[in-house]
PDB file of C-alpha atoms in Angstrom:
ATOM      1  CA  MET A1201     113.643  36.998 134.188  1.00 36.00           C
ATOM      2  CA  ASP A1202     109.392  37.463 135.368  1.00 45.00           C
ATOM      3  CA  LEU A1203     107.765  34.376 134.047  1.00 44.00           C
ATOM      4  CA  PRO A1204     104.435  34.460 131.248  1.00 45.00           C
ATOM      5  CA  SER A1205     102.093  36.498 132.218  1.00 87.00           C
ATOM      6  CA  ARG A1206      98.488  37.691 131.256  1.00 89.00           C
ATOM      7  CA  ASN A1207      95.955  40.108 130.883  1.00 92.00           C
ATOM      8  CA  VAL A1208      92.896  41.236 129.069  1.00 93.00           C
ATOM      9  CA  GLU A1209      93.279  44.531 127.443  1.00 93.00           C
ATOM     10  CA  ILE A1210      91.550  47.152 125.714  1.00 94.00           C
ATOM     11  CA  LYS A1211      92.479  50.648 124.065  1.00 94.00           C
ATOM     12  CA  ALA A1212      90.084  53.761 123.547  1.00 96.00           C
ATOM     13  CA  LYS A1213      90.491  57.149 121.611  1.00 96.00           C
ATOM     14  CA  VAL A1214      90.442  59.744 124.898  1.00 96.00           C
ATOM     15  CA  ARG A1215      87.781  62.430 123.712  1.00 94.00           C
ATOM     16  CA  ASP A1216      88.389  64.979 127.305  1.00 96.00           C
ATOM     17  CA  PHE A1217      92.086  64.218 128.689  1.00 96.00           C
ATOM     18  CA  GLU A1218      91.349  66.204 132.030  1.00 96.00           C
ATOM     19  CA  SER A1219      87.925  64.279 132.959  1.00 96.00           C
ATOM     20  CA  ILE A1220      89.648  61.013 132.319  1.00 97.00           C
ATOM     21  CA  ILE A1221      92.025  61.714 134.302  1.00 98.00           C
ATOM     22  CA  LEU A1222      89.805  62.851 137.313  1.00 97.00           C
ATOM     23  CA  LYS A1223      87.827  60.275 136.837  1.00 98.00           C
ATOM     24  CA  ALA A1224      90.656  57.141 137.015  1.00 98.00           C
ATOM     25  CA  GLU A1225      91.953  59.456 139.895  1.00 98.00           C
ATOM     26  CA  GLU A1226      88.668  59.177 141.711  1.00 97.00           C
ATOM     27  CA  MET A1227      88.314  55.495 141.148  1.00 97.00           C
ATOM     28  CA  SER A1228      91.971  54.689 142.289  1.00 97.00           C
ATOM     29  CA  GLY A1229      91.746  57.375 145.452  1.00 97.00           C
ATOM     30  CA  LYS A1230      95.446  58.191 144.401  1.00 97.00           C
ATOM     31  CA  GLU A1231      96.764  60.856 142.149  1.00 96.00           C
ATOM     32  CA  PRO A1232      98.847  59.200 138.944  1.00 97.00           C
ATOM     33  CA  ILE A1233     102.289  57.938 138.884  1.00 96.00           C
ATOM     34  CA  LYS A1234     103.728  60.098 135.621  1.00 96.00           C
ATOM     35  CA  LEU A1235     106.375  58.205 133.161  1.00 95.00           C
ATOM     36  CA  ASN A1236     107.991  59.319 130.507  1.00 95.00           C
ATOM     37  CA  GLN A1237     108.571  56.335 127.976  1.00 95.00           C
ATOM     38  CA  LYS A1238     110.281  55.575 124.722  1.00 96.00           C
ATOM     39  CA  ASP A1239     109.492  51.722 123.140  1.00 96.00           C
ATOM     40  CA  ILE A1240     111.256  50.850 120.671  1.00 97.00           C
ATOM     41  CA  PHE A1241     109.967  48.430 118.661  1.00 95.00           C
ATOM     42  CA  TYR A1242     112.203  45.527 116.374  1.00 96.00           C
ATOM     43  CA  HIS A1243     110.866  43.595 114.107  1.00 93.00           C
ATOM     44  CA  SER A1244     109.893  40.029 114.645  1.00 88.00           C
ATOM     45  CA  PHE A1245     109.633  36.578 112.481  1.00 84.00           C
ATOM     46  CA  TYR A1246     106.759  35.857 114.363  1.00 80.00           C
ATOM     47  CA  ARG A1247     103.918  37.860 112.814  1.00 74.00           C
ATOM     48  CA  GLU A1248     102.006  36.832 115.824  1.00 79.00           C
ATOM     49  CA  ASN A1249     104.389  38.587 117.977  1.00 89.00           C
ATOM     50  CA  ARG A1250     105.488  42.473 119.047  1.00 92.00           C
ATOM     51  CA  LEU A1251     109.265  43.225 120.455  1.00 94.00           C
ATOM     52  CA  LYS A1252     109.865  46.098 122.276  1.00 95.00           C
ATOM     53  CA  LEU A1253     112.469  48.020 124.088  1.00 97.00           C
ATOM     54  CA  ARG A1254     111.018  50.020 126.716  1.00 96.00           C
ATOM     55  CA  ASP A1255     113.378  52.992 128.001  1.00 94.00           C
ATOM     56  CA  GLU A1256     110.835  54.281 131.138  1.00 90.00           C
ATOM     57  CA  ASN A1257     112.892  56.988 133.481  1.00 77.00           C
ATOM     58  CA  GLY A1258     116.233  55.433 132.561  1.00 78.00           C
ATOM     59  CA  CYS A1259     114.711  52.265 133.090  1.00 89.00           C
ATOM     60  CA  GLY A1260     115.417  49.664 130.387  1.00 95.00           C
ATOM     61  CA  THR A1261     112.627  46.677 129.930  1.00 96.00           C
ATOM     62  CA  LEU A1262     112.447  44.297 126.937  1.00 96.00           C
ATOM     63  CA  ILE A1263     109.006  42.936 126.631  1.00 95.00           C
ATOM     64  CA  SER A1264     107.563  40.340 124.153  1.00 94.00           C
ATOM     65  CA  TYR A1265     104.001  39.924 124.020  1.00 92.00           C
ATOM     66  CA  SER A1266     101.283  38.711 121.752  1.00 90.00           C
ATOM     67  CA  ARG A1267      97.484  39.667 121.348  1.00 85.00           C
ATOM     68  CA  PRO A1268      94.946  39.728 118.863  1.00 81.00           C
ATOM     69  CA  ASP A1269      94.198  43.322 116.841  1.00 82.00           C
ATOM     70  CA  LEU A1270      91.195  43.321 117.735  1.00 80.00           C
ATOM     71  CA  GLU A1271      88.502  46.175 119.262  1.00 83.00           C
ATOM     72  CA  GLY A1272      87.198  45.292 122.932  1.00 79.00           C
ATOM     73  CA  PRO A1273      88.381  43.641 125.646  1.00 84.00           C
ATOM     74  CA  LYS A1274      91.464  40.653 124.064  1.00 85.00           C
ATOM     75  CA  LEU A1275      93.809  38.393 126.274  1.00 87.00           C
ATOM     76  CA  SER A1276      97.074  39.544 125.940  1.00 88.00           C
ATOM     77  CA  LYS A1277     100.253  37.507 126.675  1.00 90.00           C
ATOM     78  CA  TYR A1278     103.785  38.472 127.688  1.00 92.00           C
ATOM     79  CA  LYS A1279     107.137  38.352 129.139  1.00 93.00           C
ATOM     80  CA  LYS A1280     109.426  40.772 130.304  1.00 94.00           C
ATOM     81  CA  CYS A1281     113.039  41.123 131.353  1.00 95.00           C
ATOM     82  CA  GLN A1282     114.821  44.210 133.301  1.00 96.00           C
ATOM     83  CA  VAL A1283     117.628  45.252 131.398  1.00 95.00           C
ATOM     84  CA  ASN A1284     120.845  47.575 132.342  1.00 91.00           C
ATOM     85  CA  ASP A1285     122.095  48.917 129.721  1.00 92.00           C
ATOM     86  CA  PRO A1286     118.917  50.047 127.469  1.00 93.00           C
ATOM     87  CA  SER A1287     121.093  51.580 124.389  1.00 91.00           C
ATOM     88  CA  ALA A1288     123.516  48.790 124.333  1.00 93.00           C
ATOM     89  CA  LEU A1289     120.758  46.304 124.504  1.00 95.00           C
ATOM     90  CA  SER A1290     119.040  48.379 121.211  1.00 95.00           C
ATOM     91  CA  ALA A1291     122.207  48.758 119.289  1.00 95.00           C
ATOM     92  CA  VAL A1292     122.292  44.848 119.410  1.00 96.00           C
ATOM     93  CA  LEU A1293     118.612  44.481 118.526  1.00 96.00           C
ATOM     94  CA  GLU A1294     118.780  46.836 115.952  1.00 96.00           C
ATOM     95  CA  ASP A1295     121.907  45.007 114.157  1.00 96.00           C
ATOM     96  CA  ALA A1296     120.272  42.107 114.504  1.00 95.00           C
ATOM     97  CA  LEU A1297     116.220  42.506 113.610  1.00 95.00           C
ATOM     98  CA  GLY A1298     116.107  46.254 112.475  1.00 96.00           C
ATOM     99  CA  VAL A1299     114.054  48.947 114.008  1.00 96.00           C
ATOM    100  CA  LYS A1300     110.481  48.542 113.145  1.00 94.00           C
ATOM    101  CA  GLY A1301     109.741  52.325 114.750  1.00 94.00           C
ATOM    102  CA  VAL A1302     109.661  54.295 118.048  1.00 95.00           C
ATOM    103  CA  VAL A1303     107.113  55.512 119.916  1.00 95.00           C
ATOM    104  CA  LYS A1304     107.511  58.104 122.430  1.00 97.00           C
ATOM    105  CA  LYS A1305     104.850  59.043 125.115  1.00 97.00           C
ATOM    106  CA  GLN A1306     103.793  60.449 129.166  1.00 97.00           C
ATOM    107  CA  ARG A1307     101.789  57.994 130.581  1.00 97.00           C
ATOM    108  CA  PHE A1308      99.854  58.583 133.487  1.00 98.00           C
ATOM    109  CA  LEU A1309      99.299  55.080 135.541  1.00 98.00           C
ATOM    110  CA  PHE A1310      96.701  54.235 137.735  1.00 98.00           C
ATOM    111  CA  PHE A1311      95.915  51.184 139.712  1.00 97.00           C
ATOM    112  CA  VAL A1312      92.501  50.252 140.267  1.00 97.00           C
ATOM    113  CA  GLY A1313      92.028  46.397 141.926  1.00 95.00           C
ATOM    114  CA  GLN A1314      94.166  43.965 139.913  1.00 95.00           C
ATOM    115  CA  THR A1315      93.670  46.977 136.618  1.00 97.00           C
ATOM    116  CA  ARG A1316      96.525  49.380 135.601  1.00 97.00           C
ATOM    117  CA  ILE A1317      94.719  52.029 133.722  1.00 98.00           C
ATOM    118  CA  HIS A1318      96.744  54.164 131.781  1.00 98.00           C
ATOM    119  CA  ILE A1319      96.178  57.662 130.350  1.00 98.00           C
ATOM    120  CA  ASP A1320      98.695  57.943 127.650  1.00 97.00           C
ATOM    121  CA  GLN A1321      99.552  61.505 125.302  1.00 98.00           C
ATOM    122  CA  VAL A1322     101.425  59.668 122.528  1.00 97.00           C
ATOM    123  CA  GLU A1323     103.688  62.019 120.536  1.00 96.00           C
ATOM    124  CA  GLY A1324     102.230  62.670 117.240  1.00 93.00           C
ATOM    125  CA  LEU A1325      98.959  60.651 117.746  1.00 95.00           C
ATOM    126  CA  GLY A1326      97.411  62.402 120.610  1.00 96.00           C
ATOM    127  CA  ASN A1327      95.934  61.167 123.485  1.00 97.00           C
ATOM    128  CA  PHE A1328      94.454  57.055 124.849  1.00 97.00           C
ATOM    129  CA  MET A1329      93.767  55.213 127.383  1.00 97.00           C
ATOM    130  CA  GLU A1330      94.565  51.633 128.094  1.00 96.00           C
ATOM    131  CA  LEU A1331      93.243  49.157 130.758  1.00 97.00           C
ATOM    132  CA  GLU A1332      95.272  46.099 131.809  1.00 95.00           C
ATOM    133  CA  VAL A1333      93.217  43.474 134.396  1.00 95.00           C
ATOM    134  CA  GLY A1334      96.491  41.070 135.426  1.00 93.00           C
ATOM    135  CA  LEU A1335      94.595  37.854 135.425  1.00 93.00           C
ATOM    136  CA  ARG A1336      95.259  35.146 138.197  1.00 90.00           C
ATOM    137  CA  ASP A1337      96.236  32.134 137.566  1.00 88.00           C
ATOM    138  CA  THR A1338      92.663  30.717 138.364  1.00 90.00           C
ATOM    139  CA  GLN A1339      90.343  33.540 136.329  1.00 91.00           C
ATOM    140  CA  SER A1340      89.272  33.174 132.721  1.00 93.00           C
ATOM    141  CA  VAL A1341      89.857  35.635 130.159  1.00 91.00           C
ATOM    142  CA  GLU A1342      85.447  36.205 130.554  1.00 94.00           C
ATOM    143  CA  GLU A1343      86.118  37.519 134.022  1.00 94.00           C
ATOM    144  CA  GLY A1344      88.927  39.694 133.215  1.00 94.00           C
ATOM    145  CA  GLN A1345      86.715  40.547 130.252  1.00 94.00           C
ATOM    146  CA  VAL A1346      83.669  41.570 132.809  1.00 95.00           C
ATOM    147  CA  ILE A1347      85.968  43.834 135.076  1.00 96.00           C
ATOM    148  CA  ALA A1348      87.439  45.294 131.939  1.00 95.00           C
ATOM    149  CA  GLN A1349      83.635  46.282 130.500  1.00 95.00           C
ATOM    150  CA  GLU A1350      83.062  47.573 134.399  1.00 96.00           C
ATOM    151  CA  LEU A1351      85.942  50.183 134.328  1.00 97.00           C
ATOM    152  CA  MET A1352      85.294  51.070 130.955  1.00 95.00           C
ATOM    153  CA  SER A1353      81.775  52.008 131.750  1.00 95.00           C
ATOM    154  CA  GLN A1354      82.608  53.978 135.115  1.00 96.00           C
ATOM    155  CA  LEU A1355      85.209  55.653 133.104  1.00 96.00           C
ATOM    156  CA  GLY A1356      82.992  56.579 130.301  1.00 94.00           C
ATOM    157  CA  VAL A1357      84.827  54.906 127.662  1.00 94.00           C
ATOM    158  CA  SER A1358      81.954  54.629 124.340  1.00 93.00           C
ATOM    159  CA  GLU A1359      82.112  51.084 122.545  1.00 91.00           C
ATOM    160  CA  THR A1360      83.054  53.779 119.768  1.00 93.00           C
ATOM    161  CA  ASP A1361      86.293  54.651 121.183  1.00 94.00           C
ATOM    162  CA  LEU A1362      87.616  51.361 120.991  1.00 93.00           C
ATOM    163  CA  LEU A1363      90.656  50.706 118.570  1.00 92.00           C
ATOM    164  CA  ALA A1364      92.694  47.865 117.964  1.00 85.00           C
ATOM    165  CA  GLY A1365      96.188  47.501 116.867  1.00 82.00           C
ATOM    166  CA  ALA A1366      99.016  48.856 119.312  1.00 85.00           C
ATOM    167  CA  TYR A1367     100.732  52.352 118.759  1.00 91.00           C
ATOM    168  CA  MET A1368     102.995  51.218 116.578  1.00 89.00           C
ATOM    169  CA  ASP A1369     100.665  50.383 114.192  1.00 85.00           C
ATOM    170  CA  MET A1370      98.538  53.679 114.804  1.00 88.00           C
ATOM    171  CA  MET A1371     101.905  55.524 113.680  1.00 86.00           C
ATOM    172  CA  GLN A1372     102.739  53.393 110.584  1.00 82.00           C
ATOM    173  CA  LYS A1373      98.965  54.170 109.428  1.00 81.00           C
ATOM    174  CA  HIS A1374      99.283  57.482 110.035  1.00 70.00           C
ATOM    175  CA  SER A1375     102.972  58.103 108.597  1.00 70.00           C
ATOM    176  CA  GLU A1376     101.444  56.068 105.437  1.00 64.00           C
ATOM    177  CA  THR A1377      98.456  58.911 104.953  1.00 57.00           C
ATOM    178  CA  VAL A1378     100.898  61.572 105.558  1.00 51.00           C
ATOM    179  CA  SER A1379     102.995  60.175 102.779  1.00 49.00           C
ATOM    180  CA  ILE A1380     100.401  59.686 100.197  1.00 46.00           C
TER     181      ILE A1380
END
Protein backbone atom coordinates (compact mmCIF):
# COMPACT_ATOMS: atom_id res chain seq x y z
CA MET A 1 0.00 0.00 0.00
CA ASP A 2 1.23 3.48 -0.83
CA LEU A 3 1.81 5.88 2.06
CA PRO A 4 -0.64 8.74 2.59
CA SER A 5 0.13 11.56 0.20
CA ARG A 6 -1.02 15.09 -0.39
CA ASN A 7 -1.27 17.48 -3.27
CA VAL A 8 -2.82 20.79 -4.24
CA GLU A 9 -5.55 20.38 -6.81
CA ILE A 10 -7.66 22.50 -9.07
CA LYS A 11 -10.42 21.50 -11.45
CA ALA A 12 -11.78 23.66 -14.25
CA LYS A 13 -14.12 23.54 -17.21
CA VAL A 14 -12.31 23.37 -20.57
CA ARG A 15 -13.70 25.66 -23.26
CA ASP A 16 -11.19 24.86 -26.05
CA PHE A 17 -10.06 21.23 -25.84
CA GLU A 18 -7.54 21.28 -28.71
CA SER A 19 -5.91 24.50 -27.50
CA ILE A 20 -5.36 23.30 -23.92
CA ILE A 21 -3.97 19.97 -25.17
CA LEU A 22 -1.45 21.85 -27.33
CA LYS A 23 -0.46 24.15 -24.45
CA ALA A 24 0.00 21.22 -22.04
CA GLU A 25 2.02 19.31 -24.64
CA GLU A 26 4.26 22.34 -25.20
CA MET A 27 4.76 22.81 -21.45
CA SER A 28 5.59 19.15 -20.84
CA GLY A 29 7.65 18.68 -23.98
CA LYS A 30 5.92 15.35 -24.63
CA GLU A 31 2.78 13.89 -26.12
CA PRO A 32 0.09 12.93 -23.60
CA ILE A 33 -0.31 9.53 -22.02
CA LYS A 34 -3.84 8.46 -22.99
CA LEU A 35 -5.81 6.59 -20.33
CA ASN A 36 -9.31 5.14 -20.30
CA GLN A 37 -10.58 5.34 -16.74
CA LYS A 38 -13.68 4.01 -15.04
CA ASP A 39 -14.11 5.24 -11.45
CA ILE A 40 -16.66 3.43 -9.30
CA PHE A 41 -17.56 5.51 -6.25
CA TYR A 42 -18.82 3.84 -3.07
CA HIS A 43 -20.72 5.26 -0.15
CA SER A 44 -18.45 6.26 2.72
CA PHE A 45 -19.19 6.39 6.43
CA TYR A 46 -17.23 9.63 6.71
CA ARG A 47 -18.83 12.61 5.00
CA GLU A 48 -15.50 14.27 4.16
CA ASN A 49 -13.98 11.13 2.58
CA ARG A 50 -14.53 9.63 -0.83
CA LEU A 51 -13.78 6.05 -1.85
CA LYS A 52 -13.38 4.93 -5.43
CA LEU A 53 -12.05 1.98 -7.36
CA ARG A 54 -10.32 3.03 -10.56
CA ASP A 55 -10.08 0.64 -13.48
CA GLU A 56 -7.45 2.14 -15.75
CA ASN A 57 -6.68 0.25 -18.92
CA GLY A 58 -7.37 -3.02 -17.05
CA CYS A 59 -5.39 -2.23 -13.87
CA GLY A 60 -7.08 -1.50 -10.55
CA THR A 61 -6.38 1.09 -7.85
CA LEU A 62 -8.45 1.63 -4.70
CA ILE A 63 -8.31 5.31 -3.71
CA SER A 64 -9.52 6.98 -0.53
CA TYR A 65 -9.29 10.76 -0.49
CA SER A 66 -10.53 13.88 1.20
CA ARG A 67 -10.51 17.49 0.06
CA PRO A 68 -12.76 20.48 0.55
CA ASP A 69 -15.33 21.22 -2.14
CA LEU A 70 -13.98 24.68 -2.97
CA GLU A 71 -13.13 26.38 -6.23
CA GLY A 72 -9.44 27.09 -6.78
CA PRO A 73 -6.32 25.41 -5.41
CA LYS A 74 -7.09 23.17 -2.42
CA LEU A 75 -5.31 20.52 -0.37
CA SER A 76 -6.18 16.91 -1.13
CA LYS A 77 -5.03 14.01 1.07
CA TYR A 78 -5.19 10.50 -0.34
CA LYS A 79 -4.21 6.87 0.06
CA LYS A 80 -3.92 4.41 -2.81
CA CYS A 81 -3.65 0.64 -3.05
CA GLN A 82 -3.04 -1.37 -6.23
CA VAL A 83 -5.44 -4.30 -6.66
CA ASN A 84 -5.00 -7.41 -8.80
CA ASP A 85 -8.67 -8.20 -9.33
CA PRO A 86 -10.67 -4.96 -9.57
CA SER A 87 -13.95 -6.65 -10.58
CA ALA A 88 -13.90 -9.01 -7.54
CA LEU A 89 -13.05 -6.14 -5.18
CA SER A 90 -15.80 -4.04 -6.74
CA ALA A 91 -18.34 -6.80 -6.05
CA VAL A 92 -17.26 -6.95 -2.38
CA LEU A 93 -17.35 -3.16 -1.95
CA GLU A 94 -20.73 -2.95 -3.66
CA ASP A 95 -22.16 -5.55 -1.26
CA ALA A 96 -20.66 -3.83 1.80
CA LEU A 97 -21.07 -0.15 0.97
CA GLY A 98 -23.25 0.25 -2.11
CA VAL A 99 -22.31 2.08 -5.30
CA LYS A 100 -22.75 5.84 -5.31
CA GLY A 101 -22.10 6.13 -9.04
CA VAL A 102 -19.71 5.56 -11.93
CA VAL A 103 -17.62 8.08 -13.88
CA LYS A 104 -16.07 7.12 -17.22
CA LYS A 105 -13.50 9.30 -18.90
CA GLN A 106 -10.66 9.47 -21.36
CA ARG A 107 -7.71 11.20 -19.69
CA PHE A 108 -4.81 12.91 -21.41
CA LEU A 109 -1.99 12.99 -18.86
CA PHE A 110 0.99 15.35 -18.91
CA PHE A 111 3.81 15.87 -16.40
CA VAL A 112 5.26 19.33 -15.77
CA GLY A 113 7.75 19.40 -12.92
CA GLN A 114 6.00 18.06 -9.84
CA THR A 115 2.55 18.52 -11.38
CA ARG A 116 0.24 16.12 -13.17
CA ILE A 117 -1.95 17.86 -15.74
CA HIS A 118 -5.12 15.95 -16.60
CA ILE A 119 -7.23 16.94 -19.59
CA ASP A 120 -10.39 14.84 -19.32
CA GLN A 121 -13.28 14.01 -21.62
CA VAL A 122 -15.92 12.88 -19.12
CA GLU A 123 -18.78 10.80 -20.47
CA GLY A 124 -22.05 12.68 -20.01
CA LEU A 125 -20.42 15.86 -18.63
CA GLY A 126 -17.95 17.35 -21.10
CA ASN A 127 -14.32 18.46 -21.06
CA PHE A 128 -12.35 19.41 -17.96
CA MET A 129 -8.81 19.84 -16.73
CA GLU A 130 -7.20 19.13 -13.38
CA LEU A 131 -3.87 20.10 -11.92
CA GLU A 132 -2.39 17.94 -9.16
CA VAL A 133 0.70 19.58 -7.66
CA GLY A 134 2.39 16.79 -5.69
CA LEU A 135 3.69 18.29 -2.46
CA ARG A 136 7.07 17.27 -1.10
CA ASP A 137 7.28 16.68 2.66
CA THR A 138 8.97 20.05 3.14
CA GLN A 139 6.54 22.03 0.96
CA SER A 140 3.65 24.03 2.33
CA VAL A 141 0.16 24.10 0.84
CA GLU A 142 0.78 27.75 -0.06
CA GLU A 143 3.81 26.80 -2.18
CA GLY A 144 1.66 24.27 -4.04
CA GLN A 145 -1.04 26.89 -4.56
CA VAL A 146 1.49 29.27 -6.14
CA ILE A 147 2.62 26.53 -8.56
CA ALA A 148 -1.01 25.74 -9.44
CA GLN A 149 -1.80 29.43 -10.07
CA GLU A 150 1.24 29.79 -12.36
CA LEU A 151 0.28 26.70 -14.38
CA MET A 152 -3.34 27.88 -14.62
CA SER A 153 -2.08 31.13 -16.08
CA GLN A 154 0.20 29.36 -18.59
CA LEU A 155 -2.66 27.09 -19.67
CA GLY A 156 -5.05 30.03 -20.04
CA VAL A 157 -7.43 28.77 -17.35
CA SER A 158 -9.71 31.52 -16.07
CA GLU A 159 -10.80 31.88 -12.45
CA THR A 160 -14.40 31.81 -13.74
CA ASP A 161 -13.85 28.28 -15.09
CA LEU A 162 -12.78 26.84 -11.71
CA LEU A 163 -15.02 24.15 -10.22
CA ALA A 164 -15.61 22.67 -6.79
CA GLY A 165 -16.28 19.00 -6.08
CA ALA A 166 -15.60 15.79 -7.94
CA TYR A 167 -16.90 14.53 -11.29
CA MET A 168 -19.18 12.23 -9.28
CA ASP A 169 -20.80 15.27 -7.62
CA MET A 170 -21.32 16.87 -11.03
CA MET A 171 -22.83 13.63 -12.38
CA GLN A 172 -25.30 13.50 -9.49
CA LYS A 173 -26.31 17.17 -9.95
CA HIS A 174 -26.63 16.62 -13.70
CA SER A 175 -28.89 13.57 -13.23
CA GLU A 176 -31.04 15.45 -10.66
CA THR A 177 -31.49 18.31 -13.13
CA VAL A 178 -32.38 15.93 -15.98
CA SER A 179 -34.92 14.00 -13.86
CA ILE A 180 -36.78 17.15 -12.69
